[in-house]
Amino acid sequence: MSDLSIKELASILNGTYQKGALASDFNIRNVAIDSRTLVDPVVTVFFALVGERHDGHQYVSELYEKGVRCFVVSHLPAELEEFGQAHFIEVKDTLEALQKLASDVRNHFDFPVLAVTGSNGKTVVKEWLFDLLQDQLRIRRSPRSYNSQVGVPVSIWSMQGEADLGILEAGISKPGEMRKLAGLIRPELGILTNIGDAHQENFSSLEEKLEEKLQLFENAKLLVFRADTAWIAQQVAKKFKGLSTRLFSWSIKGHQDADLLFRLEKQGQKTRIGFAWDGIQHQVVIPFCDEASIEDACHCLALILVQGWFSSVQTTGFEDLQPIAMRLELKEGINGCILINDFYNSDINSLEIALQFQEQQTSSSRQHKTVVLSDMRQSGFPPDQLYAEINRLLMLNKVSRLIGIGETIGKFRSVFQLPSQFFSSTQELLDKHPDNLFANEAILLKGAREFCFEDLAAILQRKYHQTRLEISLNTLVENLNAFRSQIKPGTKIMIMVKAFSYGSGTVEIARALEYQKVDYLAVAVADEGIELRRAGITVPIIVMNPEAHSFDAMIAYRLEPNVYSVEVFNAFYRAAKSAAVSDYPIHIKLETGMHRLGFSELEELKHLAEEVGGNDTLRIQSVFSHLAATDESLHDDFTKEQYTRFVDLAEEVVSRQKNPVIRHLLNSAGIERFPEFQMEMVRLGIGLYGVAATSAVSVHPVARWVSTISQVKEVDEGETVGYGRKGKVATPKKVAVVPVGYADGYDRRFSNGGGKMWVNGRVVPVIGNVCMDMTMLDVTGVDVKAGDLVELMGSHIHLTELAAWAGTIPYEILTGISQRVKRIYSQE
């Protein structure tokens, strides 16, 4: 909500200012670096950043058409006269200019800044500190995981305003980067989370990486860190010896030199953290038992204690902490709605992010967007200015209706220019029977924790049984970017979303991928493509297994066929001529050794290529083949033979066309192992969903499969468990029943110890046969009760482990998860 004139901006950046003949003056309020996240173009300045795989200058014309009128560029457009209403600030390096602007903004902060760095946990620590302190401090924090050379400057711009504390993340991937971030952030307070292998490929050792990260805190007043790793504690002590930075260390392993000792007691899925402070014994409880969450919570607690912020509020606040990955949950709602839950914090920055996510997930057939919003606490702005800004954001994002909850937002109802309803409390809304208030719309629930929006969500969510598949859209994007880093600039990327996006949900995944500007989607059959088109997906879609009866529908929905035989070609050609289309794109499949679908006869291929090249009805958009064994090195010679044969056959097609033809051969494993075979496009499948063939690409499973315990019972010696009495009990056992079975996709091969699940910190075996709707676990010696969470697949039981136990491949596990299992989508 800051204003800066364009001339002031040019002066700060020391750039050459050029104004179009028809350009009018205005003040800058927003900074944009991504054409996809544009919200308010009229008051936005776009920095045309240049990277290894992108050049922001390519989007200047597109953004001008969308209404952007101020650009920071390193070179002016060739057709400058076409931008008569634009302002251009020309600089030598647009990234340096963005950082220079952030440095100037940072000069005007009148509140202390906390910087968080480390290999893992940065975002969790930042968000949990906000949750724990927001009722007593006005906090500004960086959005999402904005911690890079680009993200930090954008974060600093967004943090302007009155506050008691600012929190920024700082992340690096190679030497030399932290010095620049330190100059921008200039933290008074710091937290070092940990040092691990993330981005280790650019550092000679962990010690070098730690030295680089510690540069961030050289002028800080306080640094909080964990003392349990000896070499880290020693290097920190050495680094800051003689400097004014106060070091505050904590330990859970009884490290005697630590300033604070924590005692842990795990109780089911919770952990009790005890400690002494100012001579008084205290304890807090967190709803996690994994090591990473415990460490992150201890970082938060240590800072809160040393800063004198600890109170009874934090004691209960720790028990209410939520997994960050679940901050933005997308669920299927009642009455044809989609439901987006984001009710664990409430501030202006996270509202902008949530509105962008709502827009991303809103289909053309579900035009209505409703926002249920509570009072916003500790914003740093006067209420009239705050709610006027919220109204502006709602209008810009074309929200159809606002439902306000709380006394304060109700007082400013006159500010809102869209249809609105107001209630003093969530309970008052619940009393109005909200199940009748919503139908066929995208509902965003955005509120402070005290308003208990989870009660409203429970009513608006479509009811399913307890088993669910949690899909992280953040991880999906991270995996996509990991593979993108392996392909050459200019190489297109096709994403396989067939088979319900490998079990992850077609429409939601496709929307996320379209937002990431992938070049192509691929489905198995026409029905899958039609579903995407009806959901508003516009990216090109290829149908890999087209059937003649669906050709008319494919043409109507602009779906592009894989043509693998003369018969398919002739049938589609007839359908295309009947539909009177022209220049319709088709894709030619070549047989190179897989011996599945594809042309193998050279004369057939030449004849087809000449026929298409000589008519205006069809156009060969691409020619491709499928590699049989790229994930196994013993077949590398065969893979190279396939490549050679493909190049020769493809040339027979390409040379006979008037238009450029895309060639693509590589699948996920091929992208990793044969980068020299990339050509014009690659096809990404299982790698996107978290399975890599090598360590060259760091990916993580996007899905977590969980359920809950229905019942716990004691089984005596000599008894049996399950059908066929296969679960024989030699000694007394405790057995837990989980409501998931082979009808959900939990394979019968997991019966009798063949499979395992994770519950309350322990991996436990299946006992007896897997039933259609239930599976029994041997939880002897584990503290469990009905309602406890059980993980079938996730961070504790990897997808590849699950596949190995079943004697199959990850593809079968993912695609076999029944659609009756509820899919929940989350985005940070």
mmCIF file with all atom_site columns, N, CA, C and O in Angstrom, residues 463-507:
data_model
loop_
_atom_site.group_PDB
_atom_site.id
_atom_site.type_symbol
_atom_site.label_atom_id
_atom_site.label_alt_id
_atom_site.label_comp_id
_atom_site.label_asym_id
_atom_site.label_entity_id
_atom_site.label_seq_id
_atom_site.pdbx_PDB_ins_code
_atom_site.Cartn_x
_atom_site.Cartn_y
_atom_site.Cartn_z
_atom_site.occupancy
_atom_site.B_iso_or_equiv
_atom_site.pdbx_formal_charge
_atom_site.auth_seq_id
_atom_site.auth_comp_id
_atom_site.auth_asym_id
_atom_site.auth_atom_id
_atom_site.pdbx_PDB_model_num
ATOM 1   N N  . LYS A 1 463 ? -18.843 -34.528 2.452   1.00 0.00 ? 463 LYS A N  1
ATOM 2   C CA . LYS A 1 463 ? -18.448 -35.548 3.413   1.00 0.00 ? 463 LYS A CA 1
ATOM 3   C C  . LYS A 1 463 ? -17.934 -36.819 2.721   1.00 0.00 ? 463 LYS A C  1
ATOM 4   O O  . LYS A 1 463 ? -18.532 -37.326 1.789   1.00 0.00 ? 463 LYS A O  1
ATOM 5   N N  . TYR A 1 464 ? -16.803 -37.274 3.194   1.00 0.00 ? 464 TYR A N  1
ATOM 6   C CA . TYR A 1 464 ? -16.209 -38.517 2.724   1.00 0.00 ? 464 TYR A CA 1
ATOM 7   C C  . TYR A 1 464 ? -15.807 -39.325 3.954   1.00 0.00 ? 464 TYR A C  1
ATOM 8   O O  . TYR A 1 464 ? -15.866 -38.853 5.078   1.00 0.00 ? 464 TYR A O  1
ATOM 9   N N  . HIS A 1 465 ? -15.322 -40.553 3.682   1.00 0.00 ? 465 HIS A N  1
ATOM 10  C CA . HIS A 1 465 ? -14.799 -41.295 4.817   1.00 0.00 ? 465 HIS A CA 1
ATOM 11  C C  . HIS A 1 465 ? -13.395 -40.784 5.155   1.00 0.00 ? 465 HIS A C  1
ATOM 12  O O  . HIS A 1 465 ? -12.844 -39.913 4.494   1.00 0.00 ? 465 HIS A O  1
ATOM 13  N N  . GLN A 1 466 ? -12.788 -41.324 6.196   1.00 0.00 ? 466 GLN A N  1
ATOM 14  C CA . GLN A 1 466 ? -11.602 -40.749 6.803   1.00 0.00 ? 466 GLN A CA 1
ATOM 15  C C  . GLN A 1 466 ? -10.347 -40.823 5.929   1.00 0.00 ? 466 GLN A C  1
ATOM 16  O O  . GLN A 1 466 ? -9.417  -40.060 6.120   1.00 0.00 ? 466 GLN A O  1
ATOM 17  N N  . THR A 1 467 ? -10.292 -41.749 4.997   1.00 0.00 ? 467 THR A N  1
ATOM 18  C CA . THR A 1 467 ? -9.086  -41.917 4.185   1.00 0.00 ? 467 THR A CA 1
ATOM 19  C C  . THR A 1 467 ? -9.003  -40.812 3.142   1.00 0.00 ? 467 THR A C  1
ATOM 20  O O  . THR A 1 467 ? -9.998  -40.500 2.479   1.00 0.00 ? 467 THR A O  1
ATOM 21  N N  . ARG A 1 468 ? -7.826  -40.226 2.989   1.00 0.00 ? 468 ARG A N  1
ATOM 22  C CA . ARG A 1 468 ? -7.677  -39.118 2.047   1.00 0.00 ? 468 ARG A CA 1
ATOM 23  C C  . ARG A 1 468 ? -6.273  -39.104 1.443   1.00 0.00 ? 468 ARG A C  1
ATOM 24  O O  . ARG A 1 468 ? -5.335  -39.644 2.010   1.00 0.00 ? 468 ARG A O  1
ATOM 25  N N  . LEU A 1 469 ? -6.166  -38.464 0.296   1.00 0.00 ? 469 LEU A N  1
ATOM 26  C CA . LEU A 1 469 ? -4.887  -38.268 -0.380  1.00 0.00 ? 469 LEU A CA 1
ATOM 27  C C  . LEU A 1 469 ? -4.609  -36.769 -0.394  1.00 0.00 ? 469 LEU A C  1
ATOM 28  O O  . LEU A 1 469 ? -5.356  -35.998 -1.011  1.00 0.00 ? 469 LEU A O  1
ATOM 29  N N  . GLU A 1 470 ? -3.553  -36.369 0.305   1.00 0.00 ? 470 GLU A N  1
ATOM 30  C CA . GLU A 1 470 ? -3.201  -34.953 0.408   1.00 0.00 ? 470 GLU A CA 1
ATOM 31  C C  . GLU A 1 470 ? -2.142  -34.637 -0.648  1.00 0.00 ? 470 GLU A C  1
ATOM 32  O O  . GLU A 1 470 ? -1.063  -35.221 -0.648  1.00 0.00 ? 470 GLU A O  1
ATOM 33  N N  . ILE A 1 471 ? -2.445  -33.709 -1.542  1.00 0.00 ? 471 ILE A N  1
ATOM 34  C CA . ILE A 1 471 ? -1.557  -33.404 -2.664  1.00 0.00 ? 471 ILE A CA 1
ATOM 35  C C  . ILE A 1 471 ? -1.032  -31.986 -2.513  1.00 0.00 ? 471 ILE A C  1
ATOM 36  O O  . ILE A 1 471 ? -1.807  -31.024 -2.427  1.00 0.00 ? 471 ILE A O  1
ATOM 37  N N  . SER A 1 472 ? 0.287   -31.862 -2.479  1.00 0.00 ? 472 SER A N  1
ATOM 38  C CA . SER A 1 472 ? 0.936   -30.567 -2.319  1.00 0.00 ? 472 SER A CA 1
ATOM 39  C C  . SER A 1 472 ? 1.216   -29.955 -3.685  1.00 0.00 ? 472 SER A C  1
ATOM 40  O O  . SER A 1 472 ? 2.062   -30.449 -4.437  1.00 0.00 ? 472 SER A O  1
ATOM 41  N N  . LEU A 1 473 ? 0.518   -28.871 -4.009  1.00 0.00 ? 473 LEU A N  1
ATOM 42  C CA . LEU A 1 473 ? 0.773   -28.190 -5.274  1.00 0.00 ? 473 LEU A CA 1
ATOM 43  C C  . LEU A 1 473 ? 2.121   -27.485 -5.251  1.00 0.00 ? 473 LEU A C  1
ATOM 44  O O  . LEU A 1 473 ? 2.744   -27.289 -6.297  1.00 0.00 ? 473 LEU A O  1
ATOM 45  N N  . ASN A 1 474 ? 2.584   -27.089 -4.065  1.00 0.00 ? 474 ASN A N  1
ATOM 46  C CA . ASN A 1 474 ? 3.935   -26.518 -3.967  1.00 0.00 ? 474 ASN A CA 1
ATOM 47  C C  . ASN A 1 474 ? 4.992   -27.529 -4.398  1.00 0.00 ? 474 ASN A C  1
ATOM 48  O O  . ASN A 1 474 ? 5.914   -27.210 -5.158  1.00 0.00 ? 474 ASN A O  1
ATOM 49  N N  . THR A 1 475 ? 4.850   -28.763 -3.908  1.00 0.00 ? 475 THR A N  1
ATOM 50  C CA . THR A 1 475 ? 5.813   -29.799 -4.283  1.00 0.00 ? 475 THR A CA 1
ATOM 51  C C  . THR A 1 475 ? 5.729   -30.097 -5.769  1.00 0.00 ? 475 THR A C  1
ATOM 52  O O  . THR A 1 475 ? 6.752   -30.317 -6.431  1.00 0.00 ? 475 THR A O  1
ATOM 53  N N  . LEU A 1 476 ? 4.521   -30.092 -6.316  1.00 0.00 ? 476 LEU A N  1
ATOM 54  C CA . LEU A 1 476 ? 4.345   -30.305 -7.745  1.00 0.00 ? 476 LEU A CA 1
ATOM 55  C C  . LEU A 1 476 ? 5.150   -29.277 -8.543  1.00 0.00 ? 476 LEU A C  1
ATOM 56  O O  . LEU A 1 476 ? 5.884   -29.615 -9.474  1.00 0.00 ? 476 LEU A O  1
ATOM 57  N N  . VAL A 1 477 ? 5.037   -28.012 -8.153  1.00 0.00 ? 477 VAL A N  1
ATOM 58  C CA . VAL A 1 477 ? 5.748   -26.942 -8.857  1.00 0.00 ? 477 VAL A CA 1
ATOM 59  C C  . VAL A 1 477 ? 7.258   -27.066 -8.649  1.00 0.00 ? 477 VAL A C  1
ATOM 60  O O  . VAL A 1 477 ? 8.048   -26.854 -9.577  1.00 0.00 ? 477 VAL A O  1
ATOM 61  N N  . GLU A 1 478 ? 7.670   -27.423 -7.429  1.00 0.00 ? 478 GLU A N  1
ATOM 62  C CA . GLU A 1 478 ? 9.099   -27.607 -7.171  1.00 0.00 ? 478 GLU A CA 1
ATOM 63  C C  . GLU A 1 478 ? 9.669   -28.728 -8.038  1.00 0.00 ? 478 GLU A C  1
ATOM 64  O O  . GLU A 1 478 ? 10.772  -28.603 -8.582  1.00 0.00 ? 478 GLU A O  1
ATOM 65  N N  . ASN A 1 479 ? 8.922   -29.828 -8.175  1.00 0.00 ? 479 ASN A N  1
ATOM 66  C CA . ASN A 1 479 ? 9.373   -30.919 -9.033  1.00 0.00 ? 479 ASN A CA 1
ATOM 67  C C  . ASN A 1 479 ? 9.445   -30.477 -10.494 1.00 0.00 ? 479 ASN A C  1
ATOM 68  O O  . ASN A 1 479 ? 10.386  -30.826 -11.221 1.00 0.00 ? 479 ASN A O  1
ATOM 69  N N  . LEU A 1 480 ? 8.440   -29.730 -10.940 1.00 0.00 ? 480 LEU A N  1
ATOM 70  C CA . LEU A 1 480 ? 8.449   -29.217 -12.302 1.00 0.00 ? 480 LEU A CA 1
ATOM 71  C C  . LEU A 1 480 ? 9.681   -28.359 -12.551 1.00 0.00 ? 480 LEU A C  1
ATOM 72  O O  . LEU A 1 480 ? 10.370  -28.507 -13.574 1.00 0.00 ? 480 LEU A O  1
ATOM 73  N N  . ASN A 1 481 ? 9.974   -27.471 -11.611 1.00 0.00 ? 481 ASN A N  1
ATOM 74  C CA . ASN A 1 481 ? 11.123  -26.591 -11.779 1.00 0.00 ? 481 ASN A CA 1
ATOM 75  C C  . ASN A 1 481 ? 12.435  -27.360 -11.713 1.00 0.00 ? 481 ASN A C  1
ATOM 76  O O  . ASN A 1 481 ? 13.424  -26.994 -12.371 1.00 0.00 ? 481 ASN A O  1
ATOM 77  N N  . ALA A 1 482 ? 12.470  -28.435 -10.915 1.00 0.00 ? 482 ALA A N  1
ATOM 78  C CA . ALA A 1 482 ? 13.684  -29.256 -10.854 1.00 0.00 ? 482 ALA A CA 1
ATOM 79  C C  . ALA A 1 482 ? 13.974  -29.880 -12.213 1.00 0.00 ? 482 ALA A C  1
ATOM 80  O O  . ALA A 1 482 ? 15.127  -29.921 -12.655 1.00 0.00 ? 482 ALA A O  1
ATOM 81  N N  . PHE A 1 483 ? 12.931  -30.344 -12.894 1.00 0.00 ? 483 PHE A N  1
ATOM 82  C CA . PHE A 1 483 ? 13.141  -30.906 -14.233 1.00 0.00 ? 483 PHE A CA 1
ATOM 83  C C  . PHE A 1 483 ? 13.400  -29.811 -15.257 1.00 0.00 ? 483 PHE A C  1
ATOM 84  O O  . PHE A 1 483 ? 14.183  -29.996 -16.195 1.00 0.00 ? 483 PHE A O  1
ATOM 85  N N  . ARG A 1 484 ? 12.741  -28.668 -15.089 1.00 0.00 ? 484 ARG A N  1
ATOM 86  C CA . ARG A 1 484 ? 12.999  -27.562 -16.012 1.00 0.00 ? 484 ARG A CA 1
ATOM 87  C C  . ARG A 1 484 ? 14.466  -27.143 -15.975 1.00 0.00 ? 484 ARG A C  1
ATOM 88  O O  . ARG A 1 484 ? 15.030  -26.726 -16.989 1.00 0.00 ? 484 ARG A O  1
ATOM 89  N N  . SER A 1 485 ? 15.068  -27.239 -14.810 1.00 0.00 ? 485 SER A N  1
ATOM 90  C CA . SER A 1 485 ? 16.478  -26.857 -14.697 1.00 0.00 ? 485 SER A CA 1
ATOM 91  C C  . SER A 1 485 ? 17.391  -27.791 -15.477 1.00 0.00 ? 485 SER A C  1
ATOM 92  O O  . SER A 1 485 ? 18.553  -27.467 -15.728 1.00 0.00 ? 485 SER A O  1
ATOM 93  N N  . GLN A 1 486 ? 16.860  -28.969 -15.861 1.00 0.00 ? 486 GLN A N  1
ATOM 94  C CA . GLN A 1 486 ? 17.655  -29.947 -16.597 1.00 0.00 ? 486 GLN A CA 1
ATOM 95  C C  . GLN A 1 486 ? 17.506  -29.812 -18.114 1.00 0.00 ? 486 GLN A C  1
ATOM 96  O O  . GLN A 1 486 ? 18.235  -30.468 -18.859 1.00 0.00 ? 486 GLN A O  1
ATOM 97  N N  . ILE A 1 487 ? 16.559  -29.018 -18.562 1.00 0.00 ? 487 ILE A N  1
ATOM 98  C CA . ILE A 1 487 ? 16.353  -28.912 -20.004 1.00 0.00 ? 487 ILE A CA 1
ATOM 99  C C  . ILE A 1 487 ? 16.882  -27.581 -20.530 1.00 0.00 ? 487 ILE A C  1
ATOM 100 O O  . ILE A 1 487 ? 16.980  -26.595 -19.794 1.00 0.00 ? 487 ILE A O  1
ATOM 101 N N  . LYS A 1 488 ? 17.214  -27.566 -21.789 1.00 0.00 ? 488 LYS A N  1
ATOM 102 C CA . LYS A 1 488 ? 17.851  -26.399 -22.394 1.00 0.00 ? 488 LYS A CA 1
ATOM 103 C C  . LYS A 1 488 ? 16.831  -25.286 -22.599 1.00 0.00 ? 488 LYS A C  1
ATOM 104 O O  . LYS A 1 488 ? 15.649  -25.542 -22.833 1.00 0.00 ? 488 LYS A O  1
ATOM 105 N N  . PRO A 1 489 ? 17.293  -24.022 -22.562 1.00 0.00 ? 489 PRO A N  1
ATOM 106 C CA . PRO A 1 489 ? 16.373  -22.912 -22.849 1.00 0.00 ? 489 PRO A CA 1
ATOM 107 C C  . PRO A 1 489 ? 15.730  -23.093 -24.222 1.00 0.00 ? 489 PRO A C  1
ATOM 108 O O  . PRO A 1 489 ? 16.384  -23.475 -25.185 1.00 0.00 ? 489 PRO A O  1
ATOM 109 N N  . GLY A 1 490 ? 14.443  -22.834 -24.290 1.00 0.00 ? 490 GLY A N  1
ATOM 110 C CA . GLY A 1 490 ? 13.731  -22.971 -25.552 1.00 0.00 ? 490 GLY A CA 1
ATOM 111 C C  . GLY A 1 490 ? 13.110  -24.334 -25.763 1.00 0.00 ? 490 GLY A C  1
ATOM 112 O O  . GLY A 1 490 ? 12.265  -24.502 -26.661 1.00 0.00 ? 490 GLY A O  1
ATOM 113 N N  . THR A 1 491 ? 13.502  -25.332 -24.976 1.00 0.00 ? 491 THR A N  1
ATOM 114 C CA . THR A 1 491 ? 12.910  -26.664 -25.091 1.00 0.00 ? 491 THR A CA 1
ATOM 115 C C  . THR A 1 491 ? 11.526  -26.656 -24.436 1.00 0.00 ? 491 THR A C  1
ATOM 116 O O  . THR A 1 491 ? 11.385  -26.280 -23.279 1.00 0.00 ? 491 THR A O  1
ATOM 117 N N  . LYS A 1 492 ? 10.530  -27.082 -25.182 1.00 0.00 ? 492 LYS A N  1
ATOM 118 C CA . LYS A 1 492 ? 9.170   -27.109 -24.649 1.00 0.00 ? 492 LYS A CA 1
ATOM 119 C C  . LYS A 1 492 ? 9.010   -28.304 -23.712 1.00 0.00 ? 492 LYS A C  1
ATOM 120 O O  . LYS A 1 492 ? 9.808   -29.246 -23.739 1.00 0.00 ? 492 LYS A O  1
ATOM 121 N N  . ILE A 1 493 ? 7.945   -28.262 -22.919 1.00 0.00 ? 493 ILE A N  1
ATOM 122 C CA . ILE A 1 493 ? 7.703   -29.354 -21.988 1.00 0.00 ? 493 ILE A CA 1
ATOM 123 C C  . ILE A 1 493 ? 6.235   -29.770 -22.043 1.00 0.00 ? 493 ILE A C  1
ATOM 124 O O  . ILE A 1 493 ? 5.325   -28.939 -22.007 1.00 0.00 ? 493 ILE A O  1
ATOM 125 N N  . MET A 1 494 ? 6.037   -31.068 -22.221 1.00 0.00 ? 494 MET A N  1
ATOM 126 C CA . MET A 1 494 ? 4.700   -31.662 -22.199 1.00 0.00 ? 494 MET A CA 1
ATOM 127 C C  . MET A 1 494 ? 4.546   -32.436 -20.892 1.00 0.00 ? 494 MET A C  1
ATOM 128 O O  . MET A 1 494 ? 5.462   -33.154 -20.491 1.00 0.00 ? 494 MET A O  1
ATOM 129 N N  . ILE A 1 495 ? 3.408   -32.294 -20.244 1.00 0.00 ? 495 ILE A N  1
ATOM 130 C CA . ILE A 1 495 ? 3.156   -32.973 -18.972 1.00 0.00 ? 495 ILE A CA 1
ATOM 131 C C  . ILE A 1 495 ? 2.086   -34.040 -19.173 1.00 0.00 ? 495 ILE A C  1
ATOM 132 O O  . ILE A 1 495 ? 1.022   -33.779 -19.736 1.00 0.00 ? 495 ILE A O  1
ATOM 133 N N  . MET A 1 496 ? 2.375   -35.228 -18.679 1.00 0.00 ? 496 MET A N  1
ATOM 134 C CA . MET A 1 496 ? 1.407   -36.323 -18.755 1.00 0.00 ? 496 MET A CA 1
ATOM 135 C C  . MET A 1 496 ? 0.433   -36.201 -17.583 1.00 0.00 ? 496 MET A C  1
ATOM 136 O O  . MET A 1 496 ? 0.834   -36.295 -16.415 1.00 0.00 ? 496 MET A O  1
ATOM 137 N N  . VAL A 1 497 ? -0.830  -35.983 -17.907 1.00 0.00 ? 497 VAL A N  1
ATOM 138 C CA . VAL A 1 497 ? -1.872  -35.918 -16.873 1.00 0.00 ? 497 VAL A CA 1
ATOM 139 C C  . VAL A 1 497 ? -2.903  -37.011 -17.095 1.00 0.00 ? 497 VAL A C  1
ATOM 140 O O  . VAL A 1 497 ? -4.042  -36.910 -16.633 1.00 0.00 ? 497 VAL A O  1
ATOM 141 N N  . LYS A 1 498 ? -2.526  -38.059 -17.811 1.00 0.00 ? 498 LYS A N  1
ATOM 142 C CA . LYS A 1 498 ? -3.424  -39.183 -18.038 1.00 0.00 ? 498 LYS A CA 1
ATOM 143 C C  . LYS A 1 498 ? -3.632  -39.960 -16.737 1.00 0.00 ? 498 LYS A C  1
ATOM 144 O O  . LYS A 1 498 ? -2.900  -39.762 -15.758 1.00 0.00 ? 498 LYS A O  1
ATOM 145 N N  . ALA A 1 499 ? -4.602  -40.843 -16.750 1.00 0.00 ? 499 ALA A N  1
ATOM 146 C CA . ALA A 1 499 ? -4.912  -41.688 -15.588 1.00 0.00 ? 499 ALA A CA 1
ATOM 147 C C  . ALA A 1 499 ? -5.117  -40.845 -14.335 1.00 0.00 ? 499 ALA A C  1
ATOM 148 O O  . ALA A 1 499 ? -4.537  -41.083 -13.287 1.00 0.00 ? 499 ALA A O  1
ATOM 149 N N  . PHE A 1 500 ? -5.976  -39.806 -14.477 1.00 0.00 ? 500 PHE A N  1
ATOM 150 C CA . PHE A 1 500 ? -6.312  -38.976 -13.312 1.00 0.00 ? 500 PHE A CA 1
ATOM 151 C C  . PHE A 1 500 ? -5.047  -38.329 -12.747 1.00 0.00 ? 500 PHE A C  1
ATOM 152 O O  . PHE A 1 500 ? -4.855  -38.232 -11.542 1.00 0.00 ? 500 PHE A O  1
ATOM 153 N N  . SER A 1 501 ? -4.146  -37.868 -13.674 1.00 0.00 ? 501 SER A N  1
ATOM 154 C CA . SER A 1 501 ? -2.850  -37.289 -13.294 1.00 0.00 ? 501 SER A CA 1
ATOM 155 C C  . SER A 1 501 ? -2.115  -38.214 -12.329 1.00 0.00 ? 501 SER A C  1
ATOM 156 O O  . SER A 1 501 ? -1.706  -37.831 -11.237 1.00 0.00 ? 501 SER A O  1
ATOM 157 N N  . TYR A 1 502 ? -1.965  -39.475 -12.789 1.00 0.00 ? 502 TYR A N  1
ATOM 158 C CA . TYR A 1 502 ? -1.283  -40.497 -11.991 1.00 0.00 ? 502 TYR A CA 1
ATOM 159 C C  . TYR A 1 502 ? -1.908  -40.597 -10.599 1.00 0.00 ? 502 TYR A C  1
ATOM 160 O O  . TYR A 1 502 ? -1.234  -40.746 -9.592  1.00 0.00 ? 502 TYR A O  1
ATOM 161 N N  . GLY A 1 503 ? -3.228  -40.492 -10.571 1.00 0.00 ? 503 GLY A N  1
ATOM 162 C CA . GLY A 1 503 ? -3.958  -40.628 -9.322  1.00 0.00 ? 503 GLY A CA 1
ATOM 163 C C  . GLY A 1 503 ? -4.104  -39.364 -8.515  1.00 0.00 ? 503 GLY A C  1
ATOM 164 O O  . GLY A 1 503 ? -4.756  -39.360 -7.472  1.00 0.00 ? 503 GLY A O  1
ATOM 165 N N  . SER A 1 504 ? -3.516  -38.260 -9.003  1.00 0.00 ? 504 SER A N  1
ATOM 166 C CA . SER A 1 504 ? -3.480  -37.040 -8.185  1.00 0.00 ? 504 SER A CA 1
ATOM 167 C C  . SER A 1 504 ? -4.638  -36.090 -8.450  1.00 0.00 ? 504 SER A C  1
ATOM 168 O O  . SER A 1 504 ? -4.797  -35.106 -7.730  1.00 0.00 ? 504 SER A O  1
ATOM 169 N N  . GLY A 1 505 ? -5.444  -36.354 -9.485  1.00 0.00 ? 505 GLY A N  1
ATOM 170 C CA . GLY A 1 505 ? -6.586  -35.495 -9.767  1.00 0.00 ? 505 GLY A CA 1
ATOM 171 C C  . GLY A 1 505 ? -6.342  -34.638 -10.985 1.00 0.00 ? 505 GLY A C  1
ATOM 172 O O  . GLY A 1 505 ? -5.487  -33.757 -10.963 1.00 0.00 ? 505 GLY A O  1
ATOM 173 N N  . THR A 1 506 ? -7.084  -34.850 -12.045 1.00 0.00 ? 506 THR A N  1
ATOM 174 C CA . THR A 1 506 ? -6.746  -34.248 -13.330 1.00 0.00 ? 506 THR A CA 1
ATOM 175 C C  . THR A 1 506 ? -6.938  -32.744 -13.365 1.00 0.00 ? 506 THR A C  1
ATOM 176 O O  . THR A 1 506 ? -6.023  -32.000 -13.719 1.00 0.00 ? 506 THR A O  1
ATOM 177 N N  . VAL A 1 507 ? -8.118  -32.247 -13.040 1.00 0.00 ? 507 VAL A N  1
ATOM 178 C CA . VAL A 1 507 ? -8.421  -30.835 -13.239 1.00 0.00 ? 507 VAL A CA 1
ATOM 179 C C  . VAL A 1 507 ? -7.548  -29.947 -12.362 1.00 0.00 ? 507 VAL A C  1
ATOM 180 O O  . VAL A 1 507 ? -6.966  -28.955 -12.832 1.00 0.00 ? 507 VAL A O  1
#
